Coordinates of C-alpha atoms in Angstrom, one line a residue:
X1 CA 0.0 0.0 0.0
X2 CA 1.7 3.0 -1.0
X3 CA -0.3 5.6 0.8
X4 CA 0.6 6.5 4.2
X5 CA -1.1 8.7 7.2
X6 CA 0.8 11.4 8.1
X7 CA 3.5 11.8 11.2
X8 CA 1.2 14.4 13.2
X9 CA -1.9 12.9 12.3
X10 CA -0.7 9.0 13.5
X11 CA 0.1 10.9 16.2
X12 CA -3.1 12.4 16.8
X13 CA -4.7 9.0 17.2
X14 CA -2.3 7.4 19.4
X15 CA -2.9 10.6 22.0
X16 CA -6.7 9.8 21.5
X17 CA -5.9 6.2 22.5
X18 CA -3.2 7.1 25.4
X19 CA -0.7 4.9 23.4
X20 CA 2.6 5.6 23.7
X21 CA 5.5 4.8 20.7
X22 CA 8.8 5.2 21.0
X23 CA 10.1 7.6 18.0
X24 CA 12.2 4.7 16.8
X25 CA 9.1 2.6 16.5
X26 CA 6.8 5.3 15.2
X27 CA 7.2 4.5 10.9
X28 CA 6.9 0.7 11.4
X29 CA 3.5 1.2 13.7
X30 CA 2.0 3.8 11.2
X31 CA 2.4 1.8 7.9
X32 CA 0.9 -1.3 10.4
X33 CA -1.7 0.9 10.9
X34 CA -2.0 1.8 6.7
X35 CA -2.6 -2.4 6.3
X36 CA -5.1 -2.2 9.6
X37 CA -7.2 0.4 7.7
X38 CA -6.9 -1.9 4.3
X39 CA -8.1 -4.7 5.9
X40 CA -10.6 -3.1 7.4
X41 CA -12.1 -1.8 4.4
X42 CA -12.2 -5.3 3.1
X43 CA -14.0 -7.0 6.1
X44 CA -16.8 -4.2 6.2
X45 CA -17.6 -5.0 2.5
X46 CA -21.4 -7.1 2.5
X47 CA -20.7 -10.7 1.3
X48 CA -22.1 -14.0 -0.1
X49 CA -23.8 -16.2 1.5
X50 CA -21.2 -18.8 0.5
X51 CA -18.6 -16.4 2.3
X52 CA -19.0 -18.2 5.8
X53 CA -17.6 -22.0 5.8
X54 CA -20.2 -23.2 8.2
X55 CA -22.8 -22.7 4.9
X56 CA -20.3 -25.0 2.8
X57 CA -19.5 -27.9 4.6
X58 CA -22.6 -30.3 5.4
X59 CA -22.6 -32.0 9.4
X60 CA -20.9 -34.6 9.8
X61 CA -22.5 -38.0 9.7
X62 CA -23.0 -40.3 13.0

């Protein structure tokens, strides 16, 4: 993902949280946050019924 959130902004929303990052840590965290905010754009899309395994896979027989 080549878009990334900006220093002061990251930084906003770790104060909002109370996090605290050490500045050495502070690029890695905010481009984990950049594939947090991807993935989460993916879940929140509506999906198939076929989507969740429990519809695919018949009980097992006793």
């Amino acid at each position: 993902m080549s878009e990334t959130i900006s220093t002061e902004a990251f930084q906003v929303l770790l104060d909002r949280a109370g996090i605290r990052v050490k500045p050495e840590h502070m690029d890695e965290m905010r481009s984990a946050y950049m594939l947090l905010q991807a993935m989460r754009e993916r879940v929140r899309k509506p999906r198939g019924y076929d989507a969740e395994p429990a519809h695919i896979f018949a009980p097992a027989e006793r």
